[in-house]
Amino acid sequence: MRRRPEILAPAGDLDSMKAALASGADAIYFGLDEGFNARARAENFSLARLPETLAMVHRAGARAYLTLNTLVFEPELPVVEDILRRVAAAGVDALIVQDPAVALVARAVCPQMEVHASTQMTISSAEGARFARGLGATRVVVPRELSVAEIARLASETDIELEVFIHGALCMSWSGQCLTSEAWGGRSANRGQCAQSCRLPYDLVVDGETKDLGDVRYLLSPKDLAGVMAVPKLVEVGVHSLKIEGRQKGPQYVATAVRGYRRWVDGVAAGQGDTGALRKDLADMTLSYSRGFSHGFFAGSDHQTLVEGRFPKHRGAFLGVVESVHGRDVRVVEDPKGRPWTGGLGADSRAGAPQGKVSSPLETEAPVAAELSPRPGMGVVFDDGHPEDKHEAGGPLFRVERKGHGWVLGFGNPGPDMSRIAVGQRVWVTSDPALVKQTEELLAQGEPEGRVPLTLTVSGAAGTSLVVTGTARGGHVATASSTTPLAQARAGGLDAALLKDKLAALGGTPFHLAELELSGLSPGMHLPVSELKALRRSLVTELTESVSRGLARTVRESSVLDEVRGSARARVVARSVVEGARLLPLCRTDDQLEAVIAAGMPEVELDWMELVGLQRAVERAKAAGLKVTIATVRVQKPGEEGYDARIAKLKPDAVLARHWGAMMHFLERPFAPDETRPALHGDFSLNVTNSVTALHLLGLGLDTLTFAHDLDAVQLGAMLEHLPAERFAVTVHHHISTFHTEHCVYSHTLSHGRDYRSCGRPCEKHRLSLRDHKGLEHPVVVDVGCRNTVFNAQAQSAASLVPSLLTRGVRRFRVEFVRESREEATRVLGAYQELLAGRISPAETVRRAAVHEQFGVTKGTMKVLNPTFTVQR
């Protein structure tokens, strides 16, 4: 039997946690009411009651992972340290973290507590995994964007544990790289306050004209992930954990998902998966919550199936389309074109299946729909193309009759407004009261029993006590000795059968007997049965208390923050600093580069996102006497290390590292004795929001860092109290990159292609923007990996902060361009040059820079208490 990966279940509240444990979860992940978790809107758990919560998890034979997976601001570091100390003492098995500072402080507070690098940390390559390992992480939660083949490659290149999301909602943006909530709503996804901008409707603007897509309006709302087809390969690869998303969903969702994957994973690991049971389990999951299921990215990119585009919320199971309406009866017929997703259990009838699709070991043609025949009591909804309507037509079924290739659905009162039901509407089964009842019964059962394996070792001789040692999984050991000495038995005496009968009667306890060892027990010994029972009770009591507490660990009581900062600061190598303020223009087009050259800038940052023409741009800039910094791609998957090698071959003066893999690549890269090592700058996407993280990165060898866009003026100022300000850059003018997504909007909307091999590359012929409900048009730009970045329509300015930042010692001020023309770039550069020279005010800078902006300039993420300019629109 192959090693079975753990099933890791979400728990947003106590009932969901109980449902997960009762359904067979190996581990639970959850957050605290006190914050610092990426699901702040979930009910979460109290720190004060954490010991009893963990005891319940441990008694069920499961592990408890605490999500401290947000960025931490400078003033919050002491609060986080206190939380870490308390959760370590309470017995948390592992932390899931985004901010490197949390990992570093956790390691200092309690070295025995595991640290797992959250998917929010964007560790997407073996080089990035080495960075996580340096933080003390033992596991990486891989991005949802990796295919099975890429996960397999990553597993072959690192020995760190891999955790893979197998089921649930898909984020449209790479986790940790989504700034929509911060840019548009002032509530950061990196702080657990995702506003779900991907679930909003957008109009598609192609070359300045609105393209009619019919009822497809939710262009960034992906279907949910159901990765059953990937499980066999992931088991073969040896991933350590299969993770179910859903801390904001209820116990029914958790129970159906855990139960289904528990059964399927166990079967696959044993080489005998039950496909019939899986189809039923998938049906239950669909009715519990589904926006429509897909394989996600497990089979590689498939830009035609990831996004449905017609709805952003729970739809359940597709049944068919309305053929006719008679009174309160609706005739629904199956729609072969809209055949439900089969979860990898059946052949895909659509032409042109995605290349590189992971093959399923299952050959059955039976679709999931076979398990979803409607029954009275089930809820249905009629899709009229307006999913934003909170009162869509629908209701419970009163009567169901099978008719040929369809059904007659009978409704009563309460029921749908029949006048709103029309021929051609799609029909979805949304709920099943049987699942509700099943979940209620599950929760009523109390704590699971017999989940913790127990080994008993028995020894003793005549005239001495019988000694029983119990060793529970996790290294918990207890020993009990009889008060009555052993005596020679008149009959058979203590043998394995008798001892197993009396010592292994473990009903009503967390334990089950895994092994009984008679080690050093003299044959033919006698002991009263009452003594055996007393030994069992003593062992169970002591082991239950030990298991409930979790593993023993050492927790530092004194503060470690100064020690951690000091250790990192000692490794920071001094760098020569250019005197005076410097404007850092970041260009993405030849016209913008020409504007920089004409403005007499001493250096330029080149972000040629598709890398096409980059060499020519480097040569042009160097010929003009500029120092050249080349920006890496935003993220990098296994097998894409060549992007960094291409940059190195161009011999830039500096590299702007945008992901951990690129940072490690250039830190570790060997250079010839006669070769100049480029300076290495960390960009905003490294999400540096506190001094502990910043000093650690400078200590690794970075020359400078860019402050994260999640910071406001006060938080940035608090960081500078502990940092060499001249080693940091502030982005003072830019269109913030909101989404960075593996999904290609160009391919999805302007072609029938599934990936770059079949899409026809419409990105080379057209310019796309997404228009939101406010009328703002957000540019969509493609990079070399066919990933899309959606930039904010409005430019953001931190001009008002420049005088105070200069006083604090900051010398590097970045201005970024996206689609600005040469004239527009010239105007913006001129305004900020004048500001840094002290010749114009921040307010005048914004006025001049905003002249070209269709939608105006905002303060954006760099909020200030006393703004010196008025937000324009």
Short mmCIF file of C-alpha atoms in Angstrom, two decimals, residues 62-239:
data_model
loop_
_atom_site.label_atom_id
_atom_site.label_comp_id
_atom_site.label_asym_id
_atom_site.label_seq_id
_atom_site.Cartn_x
_atom_site.Cartn_y
_atom_site.Cartn_z
CA ALA A 62 -6.08 14.39 14.21
CA ARG A 63 -3.55 17.21 14.01
CA ALA A 64 -4.36 20.88 14.48
CA TYR A 65 -2.91 23.54 12.15
CA LEU A 66 -3.40 27.19 13.05
CA THR A 67 -3.61 29.74 10.26
CA LEU A 68 -1.53 32.82 11.00
CA ASN A 69 -1.39 33.38 7.27
CA THR A 70 -1.59 37.14 6.80
CA LEU A 71 0.98 39.89 6.61
CA VAL A 72 1.95 41.52 9.89
CA PHE A 73 2.51 45.25 10.38
CA GLU A 74 5.30 46.60 12.57
CA PRO A 75 3.18 47.61 15.60
CA GLU A 76 1.59 44.14 15.60
CA LEU A 77 4.80 42.16 16.04
CA PRO A 78 4.58 42.06 19.86
CA VAL A 79 0.94 40.95 19.60
CA VAL A 80 1.87 38.15 17.21
CA GLU A 81 4.72 37.07 19.47
CA ASP A 82 2.31 36.79 22.41
CA ILE A 83 -0.12 34.74 20.29
CA LEU A 84 2.70 32.45 19.19
CA ARG A 85 3.74 31.86 22.77
CA ARG A 86 0.18 31.00 23.82
CA VAL A 87 -0.62 28.72 20.88
CA ALA A 88 2.67 26.85 21.32
CA ALA A 89 1.85 26.24 24.98
CA ALA A 90 -1.69 25.16 24.04
CA GLY A 91 -0.36 22.39 21.78
CA VAL A 92 -0.90 23.56 18.19
CA ASP A 93 0.82 21.06 15.90
CA ALA A 94 1.75 23.46 13.13
CA LEU A 95 1.38 27.05 11.98
CA ILE A 96 0.40 28.00 8.44
CA VAL A 97 2.12 31.32 7.75
CA GLN A 98 2.42 33.88 4.98
CA ASP A 99 4.75 36.43 6.53
CA PRO A 100 8.37 35.27 6.95
CA ALA A 101 8.45 37.23 10.21
CA VAL A 102 5.88 34.90 11.78
CA ALA A 103 8.00 31.88 10.89
CA LEU A 104 11.16 33.47 12.27
CA VAL A 105 9.56 34.56 15.53
CA ALA A 106 7.78 31.22 15.93
CA ARG A 107 11.06 29.35 15.55
CA ALA A 108 12.59 31.49 18.29
CA VAL A 109 9.60 31.14 20.61
CA CYS A 110 9.14 27.38 20.19
CA PRO A 111 11.57 25.43 17.98
CA GLN A 112 9.46 22.24 18.19
CA MET A 113 6.34 23.79 16.63
CA GLU A 114 6.10 23.04 12.91
CA VAL A 115 5.82 25.87 10.40
CA HIS A 116 4.10 25.41 7.05
CA ALA A 117 4.52 27.98 4.28
CA SER A 118 1.03 29.07 3.24
CA THR A 119 -0.01 29.24 -0.39
CA GLN A 120 -0.20 32.99 0.40
CA MET A 121 3.61 32.96 0.49
CA THR A 122 3.61 32.07 -3.24
CA ILE A 123 6.23 29.32 -3.05
CA SER A 124 6.02 27.92 -6.57
CA SER A 125 9.43 26.38 -7.31
CA ALA A 126 12.22 24.40 -5.72
CA GLU A 127 14.25 27.60 -5.38
CA GLY A 128 11.37 29.19 -3.51
CA ALA A 129 11.08 26.08 -1.35
CA ARG A 130 14.71 26.56 -0.29
CA PHE A 131 13.78 30.02 0.96
CA ALA A 132 10.90 28.52 2.97
CA ARG A 133 13.24 25.88 4.36
CA GLY A 134 15.55 28.66 5.53
CA LEU A 135 12.68 30.10 7.56
CA GLY A 136 12.31 26.78 9.35
CA ALA A 137 9.33 25.60 7.30
CA THR A 138 8.86 21.85 6.98
CA ARG A 139 6.00 22.03 4.48
CA VAL A 140 4.92 24.17 1.54
CA VAL A 141 1.30 24.65 0.51
CA VAL A 142 1.73 24.74 -3.26
CA PRO A 143 -0.16 27.26 -5.38
CA ARG A 144 -3.42 26.11 -6.93
CA GLU A 145 -2.01 27.03 -10.33
CA LEU A 146 0.42 24.10 -10.50
CA SER A 147 -0.45 21.11 -12.64
CA VAL A 148 0.05 17.55 -11.46
CA ALA A 149 3.13 17.31 -13.67
CA GLU A 150 4.55 20.49 -12.14
CA ILE A 151 3.81 19.26 -8.62
CA ALA A 152 5.59 16.01 -9.47
CA ARG A 153 8.59 17.94 -10.74
CA LEU A 154 8.62 20.10 -7.61
CA ALA A 155 8.46 16.98 -5.44
CA SER A 156 11.45 15.53 -7.28
CA GLU A 157 13.49 18.70 -6.72
CA THR A 158 12.88 19.24 -3.00
CA ASP A 159 12.52 17.10 0.10
CA ILE A 160 10.18 19.55 1.81
CA GLU A 161 6.64 18.27 2.42
CA LEU A 162 4.04 19.35 -0.15
CA GLU A 163 0.43 20.19 0.64
CA VAL A 164 -1.99 20.46 -2.28
CA PHE A 165 -5.44 22.02 -2.49
CA ILE A 166 -7.69 19.24 -3.77
CA HIS A 167 -11.21 20.68 -3.43
CA GLY A 168 -13.10 23.93 -3.02
CA ALA A 169 -13.10 27.49 -4.27
CA LEU A 170 -10.36 28.62 -6.62
CA CYS A 171 -8.87 32.09 -6.29
CA MET A 172 -8.62 33.80 -9.66
CA SER A 173 -5.37 35.50 -8.67
CA TRP A 174 -2.24 33.78 -7.49
CA SER A 175 -2.55 33.68 -3.71
CA GLY A 176 -0.58 36.42 -2.01
CA GLN A 177 -0.51 38.38 -5.27
CA CYS A 178 -4.08 39.76 -5.30
CA LEU A 179 -4.38 43.45 -4.48
CA THR A 180 -7.91 44.10 -5.71
CA SER A 181 -9.44 44.37 -2.25
CA GLU A 182 -6.68 46.71 -1.13
CA ALA A 183 -6.78 48.87 -4.25
CA TRP A 184 -10.55 49.07 -4.69
CA GLY A 185 -11.93 48.70 -1.21
CA GLY A 186 -9.17 49.48 1.26
CA ARG A 187 -9.42 45.98 2.76
CA SER A 188 -6.50 43.73 1.95
CA ALA A 189 -6.75 40.08 0.99
CA ASN A 190 -3.26 39.76 2.45
CA ARG A 191 -4.85 40.75 5.74
CA GLY A 192 -7.77 38.31 5.58
CA GLN A 193 -10.27 40.80 4.19
CA CYS A 194 -10.82 39.56 0.63
CA ALA A 195 -13.69 41.46 -0.99
CA GLN A 196 -14.05 38.78 -3.70
CA SER A 197 -13.65 41.19 -6.60
CA CYS A 198 -13.26 38.16 -8.86
CA ARG A 199 -16.94 37.31 -8.23
CA LEU A 200 -18.15 40.63 -9.67
CA PRO A 201 -19.43 41.19 -13.23
CA TYR A 202 -17.19 42.91 -15.78
CA ASP A 203 -17.65 44.10 -19.34
CA LEU A 204 -14.97 43.18 -21.85
CA VAL A 205 -13.41 46.13 -23.68
CA VAL A 206 -11.44 45.13 -26.79
CA ASP A 207 -9.36 47.82 -28.47
CA GLY A 208 -11.56 50.47 -26.92
CA GLU A 209 -14.89 48.87 -27.90
CA THR A 210 -17.25 46.90 -25.69
CA LYS A 211 -17.59 43.29 -26.84
CA ASP A 212 -21.00 41.66 -26.41
CA LEU A 213 -20.55 38.34 -24.59
CA GLY A 214 -24.24 37.67 -24.02
CA ASP A 215 -24.93 36.44 -20.51
CA VAL A 216 -21.23 35.80 -19.84
CA ARG A 217 -20.38 38.62 -17.44
CA TYR A 218 -18.45 37.03 -14.59
CA LEU A 219 -15.19 36.92 -16.49
CA LEU A 220 -12.96 36.33 -13.46
CA SER A 221 -15.12 33.94 -11.44
CA PRO A 222 -13.68 30.42 -11.71
CA LYS A 223 -15.57 27.22 -11.12
CA ASP A 224 -14.81 25.33 -7.94
CA LEU A 225 -12.11 22.69 -7.81
CA ALA A 226 -12.86 18.98 -7.50
CA GLY A 227 -9.51 17.27 -7.94
CA VAL A 228 -10.58 13.64 -7.74
CA MET A 229 -8.99 12.85 -11.09
CA ALA A 230 -5.61 14.03 -9.78
CA VAL A 231 -5.61 11.94 -6.59
CA PRO A 232 -4.04 8.76 -8.06
CA LYS A 233 -1.07 10.69 -9.45
CA LEU A 234 -0.69 12.83 -6.33
CA VAL A 235 -0.61 9.68 -4.21
CA GLU A 236 2.03 8.27 -6.55
CA VAL A 237 4.04 11.50 -6.35
CA GLY A 238 3.97 11.26 -2.58
CA VAL A 239 2.38 14.56 -1.58
#
